[in-house]
PDB file of C-alpha atoms in Angstrom:
ATOM      1  CA  LYS A   1       6.505 -16.659 -15.580  1.00  0.00           C
ATOM      2  CA  GLU A   2       8.231 -14.579 -17.704  1.00  0.00           C
ATOM      3  CA  LYS A   3       5.135 -12.168 -17.678  1.00  0.00           C
ATOM      4  CA  HIS A   4       6.060 -11.425 -14.168  1.00  0.00           C
ATOM      5  CA  LYS A   5       9.697 -11.567 -13.849  1.00  0.00           C
ATOM      6  CA  ILE A   6      10.561  -8.379 -12.136  1.00  0.00           C
ATOM      7  CA  LEU A   7       8.223 -10.219  -9.297  1.00  0.00           C
ATOM      8  CA  HIS A   8       9.413 -13.525  -9.164  1.00  0.00           C
ATOM      9  CA  GLN A   9      13.245 -11.859  -8.879  1.00  0.00           C
ATOM     10  CA  LEU A  10      11.506  -9.744  -5.668  1.00  0.00           C
ATOM     11  CA  LEU A  11      10.356 -12.730  -4.387  1.00  0.00           C
ATOM     12  CA  GLN A  12      13.072 -14.802  -4.671  1.00  0.00           C
ATOM     13  CA  ASN A  13      15.547 -12.672  -3.675  1.00  0.00           C
ATOM     14  CA  SER A  14      16.870 -13.600  -0.113  1.00  0.00           C
ATOM     15  CA  THR A  15      17.474  -9.223  -0.072  1.00  0.00           C
ATOM     16  CA  SER A  16      14.920  -6.723  -1.451  1.00  0.00           C
ATOM     17  CA  PRO A  17      16.251  -4.582  -4.359  1.00  0.00           C
ATOM     18  CA  VAL A  18      15.981  -1.840  -1.327  1.00  0.00           C
ATOM     19  CA  ASP A  19      17.790  -0.710   0.626  1.00  0.00           C
ATOM     20  CA  LEU A  20      15.852  -1.222   4.048  1.00  0.00           C
TER      21      LEU A  20
ATOM     22  CA  SER B   1     -14.634 -10.064  23.121  1.00  0.00           C
ATOM     23  CA  ASN B   2     -14.700 -13.279  26.631  1.00  0.00           C
ATOM     24  CA  GLY B   3     -11.032 -13.737  24.885  1.00  0.00           C
ATOM     25  CA  GLU B   4     -11.963 -16.894  23.473  1.00  0.00           C
ATOM     26  CA  THR B   5     -11.691 -16.841  19.625  1.00  0.00           C
ATOM     27  CA  SER B   6     -11.546 -19.631  16.568  1.00  0.00           C
ATOM     28  CA  PRO B   7     -10.825 -23.471  17.980  1.00  0.00           C
ATOM     29  CA  THR B   8      -8.474 -24.180  15.600  1.00  0.00           C
ATOM     30  CA  VAL B   9      -6.098 -21.364  16.451  1.00  0.00           C
ATOM     31  CA  SER B  10      -4.806 -20.645  19.546  1.00  0.00           C
ATOM     32  CA  MET B  11      -4.312 -16.704  21.780  1.00  0.00           C
ATOM     33  CA  ALA B  12      -1.082 -17.856  21.609  1.00  0.00           C
ATOM     34  CA  GLU B  13      -0.672 -17.211  18.014  1.00  0.00           C
ATOM     35  CA  LEU B  14      -2.814 -15.077  17.673  1.00  0.00           C
ATOM     36  CA  GLU B  15      -0.126 -13.493  19.565  1.00  0.00           C
ATOM     37  CA  HIS B  16       2.663 -14.920  17.645  1.00  0.00           C
ATOM     38  CA  LEU B  17       1.322 -13.887  14.601  1.00  0.00           C
ATOM     39  CA  ALA B  18       0.363  -9.526  15.399  1.00  0.00           C
ATOM     40  CA  GLN B  19       3.985  -9.948  16.419  1.00  0.00           C
ATOM     41  CA  ASN B  20       5.884 -11.076  13.336  1.00  0.00           C
ATOM     42  CA  ILE B  21       2.992  -9.076  11.722  1.00  0.00           C
ATOM     43  CA  SER B  22       4.324  -5.997  13.376  1.00  0.00           C
ATOM     44  CA  LYS B  23       7.830  -6.340  13.396  1.00  0.00           C
ATOM     45  CA  SER B  24       7.929  -6.662   9.195  1.00  0.00           C
ATOM     46  CA  HIS B  25       6.081  -3.803   8.998  1.00  0.00           C
ATOM     47  CA  VAL B  26       8.390  -2.292  10.298  1.00  0.00           C
ATOM     48  CA  GLU B  27      10.919  -2.683   9.201  1.00  0.00           C
ATOM     49  CA  THR B  28       9.332  -2.267   6.393  1.00  0.00           C
ATOM     50  CA  CYS B  29       7.831   0.967   6.514  1.00  0.00           C
ATOM     51  CA  GLN B  30       9.458   3.163   4.291  1.00  0.00           C
ATOM     52  CA  TYR B  31       9.551   5.936   6.096  1.00  0.00           C
ATOM     53  CA  LEU B  32       9.874   6.179  10.614  1.00  0.00           C
ATOM     54  CA  ARG B  33       6.585   6.937  11.669  1.00  0.00           C
ATOM     55  CA  GLU B  34       8.550  10.199  13.915  1.00  0.00           C
ATOM     56  CA  GLU B  35      10.659  10.756  10.729  1.00  0.00           C
ATOM     57  CA  LEU B  36       7.915  12.089   8.628  1.00  0.00           C
ATOM     58  CA  GLN B  37       6.602  13.589  11.721  1.00  0.00           C
ATOM     59  CA  GLN B  38       9.700  16.189  12.443  1.00  0.00           C
ATOM     60  CA  LEU B  39       8.955  16.244   8.028  1.00  0.00           C
ATOM     61  CA  SER B  40       5.420  17.496   8.430  1.00  0.00           C
ATOM     62  CA  TRP B  41       6.222  21.508   8.734  1.00  0.00           C
ATOM     63  CA  GLN B  42       8.209  21.419   4.765  1.00  0.00           C
ATOM     64  CA  ALA B  43       5.419  21.270   2.513  1.00  0.00           C
ATOM     65  CA  PHE B  44       6.766  22.921  -0.603  1.00  0.00           C
ATOM     66  CA  LEU B  45       6.475  26.195  -1.449  1.00  0.00           C
ATOM     67  CA  GLN B  46       4.547  28.404  -3.665  1.00  0.00           C
ATOM     68  CA  ASP B  47       7.199  28.336  -6.199  1.00  0.00           C
ATOM     69  CA  GLU B  48       7.456  25.207  -5.720  1.00  0.00           C
ATOM     70  CA  VAL B  49       3.969  23.619  -6.296  1.00  0.00           C
ATOM     71  CA  ASP B  50       4.094  25.782  -9.917  1.00  0.00           C
ATOM     72  CA  GLY B  51       7.163  23.980 -10.944  1.00  0.00           C
ATOM     73  CA  TYR B  52       5.223  21.108 -10.580  1.00  0.00           C
ATOM     74  CA  GLN B  53       1.930  22.234 -12.218  1.00  0.00           C
ATOM     75  CA  SER B  54       3.950  23.328 -14.855  1.00  0.00           C
ATOM     76  CA  LYS B  55       6.160  19.851 -15.459  1.00  0.00           C
ATOM     77  CA  PRO B  56       4.955  17.846 -18.564  1.00  0.00           C
ATOM     78  CA  ARG B  57       1.466  15.854 -17.994  1.00  0.00           C
ATOM     79  CA  GLU B  58       4.131  12.864 -19.415  1.00  0.00           C
ATOM     80  CA  VAL B  59       7.100  13.533 -16.732  1.00  0.00           C
ATOM     81  CA  MET B  60       4.637  13.786 -13.581  1.00  0.00           C
ATOM     82  CA  TRP B  61       3.479  10.414 -14.266  1.00  0.00           C
ATOM     83  CA  GLN B  62       6.094   9.848 -14.404  1.00  0.00           C
ATOM     84  CA  LEU B  63       7.642  11.132 -11.197  1.00  0.00           C
ATOM     85  CA  CYS B  64       4.678   9.120  -9.608  1.00  0.00           C
ATOM     86  CA  ALA B  65       5.615   6.623 -10.641  1.00  0.00           C
ATOM     87  CA  ILE B  66       8.593   5.841 -10.003  1.00  0.00           C
ATOM     88  CA  LYS B  67       7.757   6.515  -6.204  1.00  0.00           C
ATOM     89  CA  ILE B  68       4.321   4.404  -6.537  1.00  0.00           C
ATOM     90  CA  THR B  69       6.983   1.736  -7.537  1.00  0.00           C
ATOM     91  CA  GLU B  70       9.244   2.230  -4.733  1.00  0.00           C
ATOM     92  CA  ALA B  71       6.765   2.066  -1.833  1.00  0.00           C
ATOM     93  CA  ILE B  72       5.203  -0.844  -3.494  1.00  0.00           C
ATOM     94  CA  GLN B  73       8.805  -2.543  -3.010  1.00  0.00           C
ATOM     95  CA  TYR B  74       8.589  -1.926   0.685  1.00  0.00           C
ATOM     96  CA  VAL B  75       5.889  -3.595   0.327  1.00  0.00           C
ATOM     97  CA  VAL B  76       7.040  -6.365  -1.450  1.00  0.00           C
ATOM     98  CA  GLU B  77       9.585  -6.991   1.181  1.00  0.00           C
ATOM     99  CA  PHE B  78       6.554  -6.907   3.989  1.00  0.00           C
ATOM    100  CA  ALA B  79       4.844  -9.130   2.329  1.00  0.00           C
ATOM    101  CA  LYS B  80       7.977 -11.631   2.208  1.00  0.00           C
ATOM    102  CA  ARG B  81       8.630 -11.155   5.712  1.00  0.00           C
ATOM    103  CA  ILE B  82       4.855 -12.052   6.797  1.00  0.00           C
ATOM    104  CA  ASP B  83       4.255 -15.763   8.376  1.00  0.00           C
ATOM    105  CA  GLY B  84       2.810 -17.950   5.794  1.00  0.00           C
ATOM    106  CA  PHE B  85       3.194 -15.519   3.177  1.00  0.00           C
ATOM    107  CA  MET B  86       6.164 -17.555   1.243  1.00  0.00           C
ATOM    108  CA  GLU B  87       4.313 -21.112   1.925  1.00  0.00           C
ATOM    109  CA  LEU B  88       1.943 -19.276  -0.299  1.00  0.00           C
ATOM    110  CA  CYS B  89       2.414 -20.647  -4.201  1.00  0.00           C
ATOM    111  CA  GLN B  90       4.051 -18.825  -6.142  1.00  0.00           C
ATOM    112  CA  ASN B  91       1.096 -17.634  -8.281  1.00  0.00           C
ATOM    113  CA  ASP B  92      -1.217 -16.612  -5.790  1.00  0.00           C
ATOM    114  CA  GLN B  93       1.974 -14.618  -4.339  1.00  0.00           C
ATOM    115  CA  ILE B  94       1.772 -12.188  -7.569  1.00  0.00           C
ATOM    116  CA  VAL B  95      -1.871 -12.588  -7.762  1.00  0.00           C
ATOM    117  CA  LEU B  96      -2.102 -10.613  -4.102  1.00  0.00           C
ATOM    118  CA  LEU B  97       0.620  -7.934  -4.571  1.00  0.00           C
ATOM    119  CA  LYS B  98       0.023  -7.522  -7.761  1.00  0.00           C
ATOM    120  CA  ALA B  99      -3.809  -7.032  -6.931  1.00  0.00           C
ATOM    121  CA  GLY B 100      -3.204  -5.695  -2.865  1.00  0.00           C
ATOM    122  CA  SER B 101       0.384  -3.741  -2.811  1.00  0.00           C
ATOM    123  CA  LEU B 102      -1.729  -0.800  -4.472  1.00  0.00           C
ATOM    124  CA  GLU B 103      -4.117  -1.259  -2.241  1.00  0.00           C
ATOM    125  CA  VAL B 104      -0.969  -1.643   1.166  1.00  0.00           C
ATOM    126  CA  VAL B 105       0.753   1.527  -0.546  1.00  0.00           C
ATOM    127  CA  PHE B 106      -2.659   3.370   0.236  1.00  0.00           C
ATOM    128  CA  VAL B 107      -3.401   2.308   3.580  1.00  0.00           C
ATOM    129  CA  ARG B 108       0.491   3.835   4.596  1.00  0.00           C
ATOM    130  CA  MET B 109       0.191   6.874   2.776  1.00  0.00           C
ATOM    131  CA  CYS B 110      -2.105   7.163   5.170  1.00  0.00           C
ATOM    132  CA  ARG B 111       1.467   7.215   8.699  1.00  0.00           C
ATOM    133  CA  ALA B 112       2.460  10.724   6.123  1.00  0.00           C
ATOM    134  CA  PHE B 113      -0.695  12.088   5.441  1.00  0.00           C
ATOM    135  CA  ASP B 114      -1.226  15.707   7.684  1.00  0.00           C
ATOM    136  CA  THR B 115      -4.298  16.101   8.350  1.00  0.00           C
ATOM    137  CA  GLN B 116      -4.513  19.615   9.632  1.00  0.00           C
ATOM    138  CA  ASN B 117      -2.799  21.369   5.939  1.00  0.00           C
ATOM    139  CA  ASN B 118      -4.378  18.089   3.719  1.00  0.00           C
ATOM    140  CA  THR B 119      -1.308  17.360   2.554  1.00  0.00           C
ATOM    141  CA  VAL B 120       0.852  13.881   1.850  1.00  0.00           C
ATOM    142  CA  TYR B 121       4.502  13.873   2.377  1.00  0.00           C
ATOM    143  CA  PHE B 122       6.010  13.253  -1.405  1.00  0.00           C
ATOM    144  CA  ASP B 123       9.228  14.358  -3.089  1.00  0.00           C
ATOM    145  CA  GLY B 124      11.673  14.651  -0.162  1.00  0.00           C
ATOM    146  CA  LYS B 125       8.263  17.852   0.471  1.00  0.00           C
ATOM    147  CA  TYR B 126       4.592  17.518   1.758  1.00  0.00           C
ATOM    148  CA  ALA B 127       2.585  18.371  -0.504  1.00  0.00           C
ATOM    149  CA  GLY B 128      -0.926  18.644  -1.008  1.00  0.00           C
ATOM    150  CA  PRO B 129      -3.791  18.081  -4.188  1.00  0.00           C
ATOM    151  CA  ASP B 130      -1.966  21.312  -5.799  1.00  0.00           C
ATOM    152  CA  VAL B 131       1.018  19.641  -6.291  1.00  0.00           C
ATOM    153  CA  PHE B 132       0.040  17.022  -8.925  1.00  0.00           C
ATOM    154  CA  LYS B 133      -2.788  19.377 -11.010  1.00  0.00           C
ATOM    155  CA  ALA B 134      -0.929  18.024 -14.283  1.00  0.00           C
ATOM    156  CA  LEU B 135      -1.272  14.295 -14.567  1.00  0.00           C
ATOM    157  CA  GLY B 136      -4.466  15.849 -15.712  1.00  0.00           C
ATOM    158  CA  CYS B 137      -6.724  13.241 -12.784  1.00  0.00           C
ATOM    159  CA  ASP B 138      -7.567  15.675 -10.670  1.00  0.00           C
ATOM    160  CA  ASP B 139     -10.831  13.785  -9.667  1.00  0.00           C
ATOM    161  CA  LEU B 140      -8.582  10.316  -8.480  1.00  0.00           C
ATOM    162  CA  ILE B 141      -6.143  12.726  -5.933  1.00  0.00           C
ATOM    163  CA  THR B 142      -9.217  14.023  -4.891  1.00  0.00           C
ATOM    164  CA  SER B 143     -10.021  10.503  -4.063  1.00  0.00           C
ATOM    165  CA  VAL B 144      -7.468   9.145  -3.109  1.00  0.00           C
ATOM    166  CA  PHE B 145      -6.726  12.446  -0.218  1.00  0.00           C
ATOM    167  CA  ASP B 146     -10.513  12.538   1.071  1.00  0.00           C
ATOM    168  CA  PHE B 147      -9.049   8.320   1.701  1.00  0.00           C
ATOM    169  CA  ALA B 148      -6.237   9.179   3.141  1.00  0.00           C
ATOM    170  CA  LYS B 149      -7.287  11.959   5.577  1.00  0.00           C
ATOM    171  CA  SER B 150     -10.704   9.519   6.411  1.00  0.00           C
ATOM    172  CA  MET B 151      -7.965   7.172   7.945  1.00  0.00           C
ATOM    173  CA  CYS B 152      -6.523   9.112   9.465  1.00  0.00           C
ATOM    174  CA  SER B 153      -9.394   9.816  11.362  1.00  0.00           C
ATOM    175  CA  LEU B 154      -8.944   6.100  12.720  1.00  0.00           C
ATOM    176  CA  HIS B 155      -5.682   7.375  14.137  1.00  0.00           C
ATOM    177  CA  LEU B 156      -4.166   3.588  13.339  1.00  0.00           C
ATOM    178  CA  SER B 157      -1.592   2.797  15.998  1.00  0.00           C
ATOM    179  CA  GLU B 158       1.557   1.445  13.699  1.00  0.00           C
ATOM    180  CA  ASP B 159      -0.009  -2.020  14.514  1.00  0.00           C
ATOM    181  CA  GLU B 160      -2.789  -1.813  13.957  1.00  0.00           C
ATOM    182  CA  ILE B 161      -1.691  -0.393  10.648  1.00  0.00           C
ATOM    183  CA  ALA B 162       0.449  -3.258  10.182  1.00  0.00           C
ATOM    184  CA  LEU B 163      -2.378  -6.222  10.964  1.00  0.00           C
ATOM    185  CA  PHE B 164      -5.082  -4.278   8.717  1.00  0.00           C
ATOM    186  CA  SER B 165      -2.133  -4.013   6.180  1.00  0.00           C
ATOM    187  CA  ALA B 166      -1.276  -7.447   6.155  1.00  0.00           C
ATOM    188  CA  PHE B 167      -5.541  -8.265   6.132  1.00  0.00           C
ATOM    189  CA  VAL B 168      -5.753  -6.817   3.396  1.00  0.00           C
ATOM    190  CA  LEU B 169      -3.089  -8.170   1.220  1.00  0.00           C
ATOM    191  CA  LEU B 170      -3.901 -11.071   2.287  1.00  0.00           C
ATOM    192  CA  SER B 171      -7.817 -11.166   0.199  1.00  0.00           C
ATOM    193  CA  ALA B 172      -9.329 -14.554  -0.417  1.00  0.00           C
ATOM    194  CA  ASP B 173     -11.320 -13.179  -3.071  1.00  0.00           C
ATOM    195  CA  ARG B 174      -8.807 -12.434  -5.485  1.00  0.00           C
ATOM    196  CA  THR B 175      -9.077 -13.479  -8.771  1.00  0.00           C
ATOM    197  CA  TRP B 176      -7.338 -16.216 -10.229  1.00  0.00           C
ATOM    198  CA  LEU B 177      -5.943 -17.805  -6.851  1.00  0.00           C
ATOM    199  CA  GLN B 178      -4.561 -20.850  -6.936  1.00  0.00           C
ATOM    200  CA  GLU B 179      -4.993 -22.545  -3.698  1.00  0.00           C
ATOM    201  CA  LYS B 180      -8.187 -20.312  -2.620  1.00  0.00           C
ATOM    202  CA  LEU B 181      -8.531 -22.537   0.640  1.00  0.00           C
ATOM    203  CA  GLN B 182      -4.930 -21.708   2.097  1.00  0.00           C
ATOM    204  CA  VAL B 183      -5.050 -17.409   1.399  1.00  0.00           C
ATOM    205  CA  GLU B 184      -8.574 -17.911   3.070  1.00  0.00           C
ATOM    206  CA  LYS B 185      -7.117 -19.494   5.932  1.00  0.00           C
ATOM    207  CA  LEU B 186      -3.796 -17.088   6.549  1.00  0.00           C
ATOM    208  CA  GLN B 187      -6.390 -14.092   5.948  1.00  0.00           C
ATOM    209  CA  GLN B 188      -8.726 -15.847   8.677  1.00  0.00           C
ATOM    210  CA  LYS B 189      -5.592 -15.956  11.061  1.00  0.00           C
ATOM    211  CA  THR B 190      -5.290 -12.907  10.050  1.00  0.00           C
ATOM    212  CA  GLN B 191      -8.600 -10.907  11.050  1.00  0.00           C
ATOM    213  CA  LEU B 192      -8.576 -12.800  14.264  1.00  0.00           C
ATOM    214  CA  ALA B 193      -5.193 -11.495  14.384  1.00  0.00           C
ATOM    215  CA  LEU B 194      -5.365  -7.509  13.829  1.00  0.00           C
ATOM    216  CA  GLN B 195      -9.461  -8.264  15.961  1.00  0.00           C
ATOM    217  CA  HIS B 196      -6.525 -10.121  19.241  1.00  0.00           C
ATOM    218  CA  VAL B 197      -5.007  -6.038  18.920  1.00  0.00           C
ATOM    219  CA  LEU B 198      -8.022  -4.274  18.313  1.00  0.00           C
ATOM    220  CA  GLN B 199      -9.918  -5.463  21.914  1.00  0.00           C
ATOM    221  CA  LYS B 200      -5.700  -5.353  23.023  1.00  0.00           C
ATOM    222  CA  ASN B 201      -5.912  -1.541  22.217  1.00  0.00           C
ATOM    223  CA  GLN B 202      -9.400  -1.165  23.867  1.00  0.00           C
ATOM    224  CA  ARG B 203     -10.216  -0.057  20.476  1.00  0.00           C
ATOM    225  CA  GLU B 204     -14.037   0.728  21.064  1.00  0.00           C
ATOM    226  CA  ASP B 205     -16.591  -1.613  18.733  1.00  0.00           C
ATOM    227  CA  GLY B 206     -17.309  -0.257  15.210  1.00  0.00           C
ATOM    228  CA  ILE B 207     -13.971  -0.153  14.545  1.00  0.00           C
ATOM    229  CA  LEU B 208     -13.734  -3.562  13.260  1.00  0.00           C
ATOM    230  CA  SER B 209     -16.467  -2.449   9.787  1.00  0.00           C
ATOM    231  CA  LYS B 210     -14.792   0.557   9.885  1.00  0.00           C
ATOM    232  CA  LEU B 211     -11.875  -0.993   8.875  1.00  0.00           C
ATOM    233  CA  ARG B 212     -13.809  -3.359   6.086  1.00  0.00           C
ATOM    234  CA  CYS B 213     -15.477  -0.129   4.647  1.00  0.00           C
ATOM    235  CA  LYS B 214     -11.882   0.843   3.955  1.00  0.00           C
ATOM    236  CA  VAL B 215     -11.682  -2.921   2.406  1.00  0.00           C
ATOM    237  CA  SER B 216     -14.285  -1.546  -0.058  1.00  0.00           C
ATOM    238  CA  ALA B 217     -12.960   1.979  -0.673  1.00  0.00           C
ATOM    239  CA  LEU B 218      -9.481   1.373  -1.404  1.00  0.00           C
ATOM    240  CA  ARG B 219     -10.628  -0.941  -4.423  1.00  0.00           C
ATOM    241  CA  SER B 220     -12.351   1.760  -5.758  1.00  0.00           C
ATOM    242  CA  LEU B 221      -9.568   4.088  -5.386  1.00  0.00           C
ATOM    243  CA  CYS B 222      -7.177   0.899  -7.525  1.00  0.00           C
ATOM    244  CA  ALA B 223      -9.367   0.548  -9.992  1.00  0.00           C
ATOM    245  CA  ARG B 224      -9.536   4.230 -10.533  1.00  0.00           C
ATOM    246  CA  HIS B 225      -5.796   4.285 -10.801  1.00  0.00           C
ATOM    247  CA  SER B 226      -6.599   1.665 -13.392  1.00  0.00           C
ATOM    248  CA  GLU B 227      -8.463   3.189 -15.459  1.00  0.00           C
ATOM    249  CA  ASN B 228      -6.815   6.510 -15.864  1.00  0.00           C
ATOM    250  CA  LEU B 229      -3.381   5.240 -16.367  1.00  0.00           C
ATOM    251  CA  SER B 230      -4.917   3.220 -19.614  1.00  0.00           C
ATOM    252  CA  ALA B 231      -6.282   6.246 -20.475  1.00  0.00           C
ATOM    253  CA  PHE B 232      -3.141   8.122 -19.978  1.00  0.00           C
ATOM    254  CA  ARG B 233      -1.387   5.261 -21.428  1.00  0.00           C
ATOM    255  CA  ALA B 234      -3.854   5.096 -24.888  1.00  0.00           C
ATOM    256  CA  VAL B 235      -2.279   9.023 -25.431  1.00  0.00           C
ATOM    257  CA  TYR B 236       1.651   8.567 -24.913  1.00  0.00           C
ATOM    258  CA  PRO B 237       2.283   4.055 -25.158  1.00  0.00           C
ATOM    259  CA  ASP B 238       5.871   5.050 -25.421  1.00  0.00           C
ATOM    260  CA  ILE B 239       6.618   6.873 -22.521  1.00  0.00           C
ATOM    261  CA  VAL B 240       4.516   4.047 -20.727  1.00  0.00           C
ATOM    262  CA  ARG B 241       7.308   1.843 -22.871  1.00  0.00           C
ATOM    263  CA  SER B 242      10.012   2.629 -22.714  1.00  0.00           C
ATOM    264  CA  HIS B 243       9.877   5.466 -19.375  1.00  0.00           C
ATOM    265  CA  PHE B 244       8.166   3.620 -16.949  1.00  0.00           C
ATOM    266  CA  PRO B 245       9.789   1.225 -13.909  1.00  0.00           C
ATOM    267  CA  PRO B 246       9.606  -2.455 -15.172  1.00  0.00           C
ATOM    268  CA  LEU B 247       7.729  -3.460 -11.906  1.00  0.00           C
ATOM    269  CA  TYR B 248       4.956  -0.676 -12.625  1.00  0.00           C
ATOM    270  CA  LYS B 249       4.262  -2.273 -15.494  1.00  0.00           C
ATOM    271  CA  GLU B 250       4.714  -4.954 -14.560  1.00  0.00           C
ATOM    272  CA  LEU B 251       1.827  -5.165 -11.571  1.00  0.00           C
ATOM    273  CA  PHE B 252      -0.312  -3.037 -14.107  1.00  0.00           C
ATOM    274  CA  GLY B 253       0.103  -3.989 -17.062  1.00  0.00           C
ATOM    275  CA  PRO B 254      -2.866  -4.284 -19.620  1.00  0.00           C
TER     276      PRO B 254
END
C-alpha cells in the first residue's frame, strides 16, 4: 500500500485532484 | 454480425456499457477535440523549437514527466468512472493502472495529433519530433509519432476511442492480478461493447483486428519508455528522486 500511496489516494478520492 | 451477443450479456447491457464508457471518456479527456482542432494551426516557431532543443536533458525529461503525469491523472479518473472498475479489488485496480495508464495516454494522443504536419499538442502548442530532441531518445519519439499517425489513419470516432481505451485498460493478462477472472469478464464485456459500437458505426470488417495489432504496439512503446527511463535514471538518479512527480515515480519506479 505504501508503495502506491498516491494511486490509492486518487482511487479513493471522490473528486480527482485534477480540475476536470 | 446478426446482432446476437454472448448469451450472458444482453444488447441493452452492452448499449448501457458503451454509453457509460463514452460518457466517462468525454468527461475525462483533458482536451475537447474541437478545442484541439482549433489549436492545430498553432505550431511552435523555430526559435521556440530551438529553446526546447537547448534545454538540458534532465529539464526536458522533467517537463515531459510532468505532462505525462497530468495526462495520467485524467486516465485514472476515466478508469474510476467505468462501470465495474471500482468493484475490482484494489490490488487489481492498481495493477491495471500501473500497466495500462500510459497505454491509454498513447491512445488518447491520436486526438491531439496533426497528421498533416506530424505534430502533437504539447505544452500549449503543436510540436514536431524535433521539439523532443533534448530528451536523447530519438527512436522512442519516432515510434510514438509513428504510432499516433497509424492510430489516426483508422479515423476512430470518440466513442470508438473511448471503448478501445477501456479495452486496453482492462487487459486481463497483466501480471500480478489477484482476481483475473473478474477482470476477464469485464474486458470481455468491454470488447463486446466495442464490437457493438463498431457495428453501429458501420465500420469495415477487419477494424477490430487492426485495433488488436495496436495493443501489441502499445505494449512495445511502454516497454521502450521504461527502458529509456531506466537509462536516464542511471545517469540522473537524484533528478528523478527529487524533481519528478511522485505519481510518475510510483507508476514507473524500478
